[in-house]
Amino acid sequence: MEDLGNTQYFQINQDNEVPVKKVLDTVYHAMEEKGYNPVNQIVGYIMSGDPTYITNHNGARSMIMKVERDEIVEELLKEYIKNEAWKDTDDDGDKGVF
């Protein structure tokens, strides 16, 4: 007989989840292939939550909808900081922040 006094744990195997980087890579390339500006379209999706900003091509729309928008922003920000992208160039075309 089961011991009903103990709590059982349920864990979902998250190994099947597609990493956010892979999702962004797939979406970016799908948008490019269809002739869209990937940055503008992804920003539109992040800001509005409207999946129609993302093409259905190569399953990009269904793929991006499996990832929370805040996870996308987090991944983009982590990569930006990791690569210190602000040090590359500024609006004047020279090195520096301002």
Coordinates of C-alpha atoms in Angstrom, one line a residue:
M1 CA 0.0 0.0 0.0
E2 CA 1.2 3.6 -0.8
D3 CA 2.3 5.9 2.0
L4 CA -0.1 8.8 1.5
G5 CA 1.8 10.9 4.1
N6 CA 4.7 11.7 1.7
T7 CA 4.6 14.1 -1.2
Q8 CA 5.6 12.8 -4.5
Y9 CA 7.7 14.8 -6.9
F10 CA 7.0 15.2 -10.6
Q11 CA 9.7 16.4 -12.9
I12 CA 9.4 17.2 -16.5
N13 CA 12.4 16.2 -18.7
Q14 CA 13.4 19.5 -20.1
D15 CA 16.1 18.0 -22.4
N16 CA 13.6 18.2 -25.2
E17 CA 13.3 21.9 -25.0
V18 CA 14.9 23.9 -27.8
P19 CA 17.4 26.5 -26.4
V20 CA 16.4 30.1 -26.9
K21 CA 19.6 30.7 -29.0
K22 CA 18.5 28.0 -31.4
V23 CA 15.0 29.4 -31.6
L24 CA 16.3 32.9 -32.4
D25 CA 18.7 31.5 -35.0
T26 CA 16.0 29.6 -36.7
V27 CA 13.6 32.5 -36.6
Y28 CA 16.2 35.0 -37.8
H29 CA 17.1 32.9 -40.8
A30 CA 13.5 32.1 -41.7
M31 CA 12.7 35.8 -41.7
E32 CA 15.7 36.5 -43.9
E33 CA 14.8 33.8 -46.3
K34 CA 11.3 35.3 -46.7
G35 CA 12.7 38.8 -47.3
Y36 CA 11.7 40.3 -44.0
N37 CA 13.9 42.4 -41.7
P38 CA 14.5 39.9 -38.9
V39 CA 15.4 42.5 -36.3
N40 CA 12.3 44.6 -36.9
Q41 CA 10.0 41.6 -37.0
I42 CA 11.4 40.0 -33.8
V43 CA 11.2 43.4 -32.0
G44 CA 7.6 43.7 -33.1
Y45 CA 6.8 40.2 -31.7
I46 CA 8.6 40.9 -28.4
M47 CA 6.9 44.3 -27.9
S48 CA 3.4 43.1 -28.9
G49 CA 3.2 39.4 -28.3
D50 CA 1.5 39.1 -31.7
P51 CA 2.9 36.0 -33.4
T52 CA 2.0 37.2 -36.8
Y53 CA 5.1 39.3 -36.8
I54 CA 7.0 36.0 -37.3
T55 CA 6.8 34.0 -40.5
N56 CA 5.5 30.4 -40.6
H57 CA 8.4 29.5 -42.8
N58 CA 10.4 26.6 -41.4
G59 CA 8.2 26.4 -38.4
A60 CA 9.6 29.7 -37.0
R61 CA 6.3 31.0 -35.6
S62 CA 5.4 27.8 -33.7
M63 CA 9.0 27.6 -32.5
I64 CA 9.1 31.2 -31.1
M65 CA 5.7 30.8 -29.4
K66 CA 7.2 28.0 -27.3
V67 CA 9.6 30.4 -25.7
E68 CA 8.4 33.2 -23.3
R69 CA 9.1 36.7 -24.6
D70 CA 11.0 37.6 -21.4
E71 CA 13.3 34.6 -22.0
I72 CA 14.1 36.0 -25.5
V73 CA 14.9 39.4 -24.1
E74 CA 17.1 37.8 -21.4
E75 CA 19.0 35.8 -23.9
L76 CA 19.6 38.8 -26.2
L77 CA 20.7 40.9 -23.3
K78 CA 23.1 38.2 -21.9
E79 CA 24.7 37.9 -25.4
Y80 CA 24.9 41.6 -25.8
I81 CA 26.7 42.0 -22.4
K82 CA 28.9 38.9 -22.9
N83 CA 30.1 40.3 -26.2
E84 CA 30.4 43.9 -24.8
A85 CA 28.7 45.0 -28.0
W86 CA 28.5 48.6 -26.9
K87 CA 32.3 48.8 -27.2
D88 CA 32.3 48.0 -30.9
T89 CA 31.1 51.2 -32.4
D90 CA 28.7 54.0 -31.7
D91 CA 26.5 56.1 -33.9
D92 CA 29.5 58.1 -35.1
G93 CA 31.1 54.9 -36.4
D94 CA 34.1 55.1 -34.1
K95 CA 34.9 53.1 -31.0
G96 CA 33.3 54.2 -27.8
V97 CA 29.9 54.4 -26.1
F98 CA 29.0 57.9 -26.9

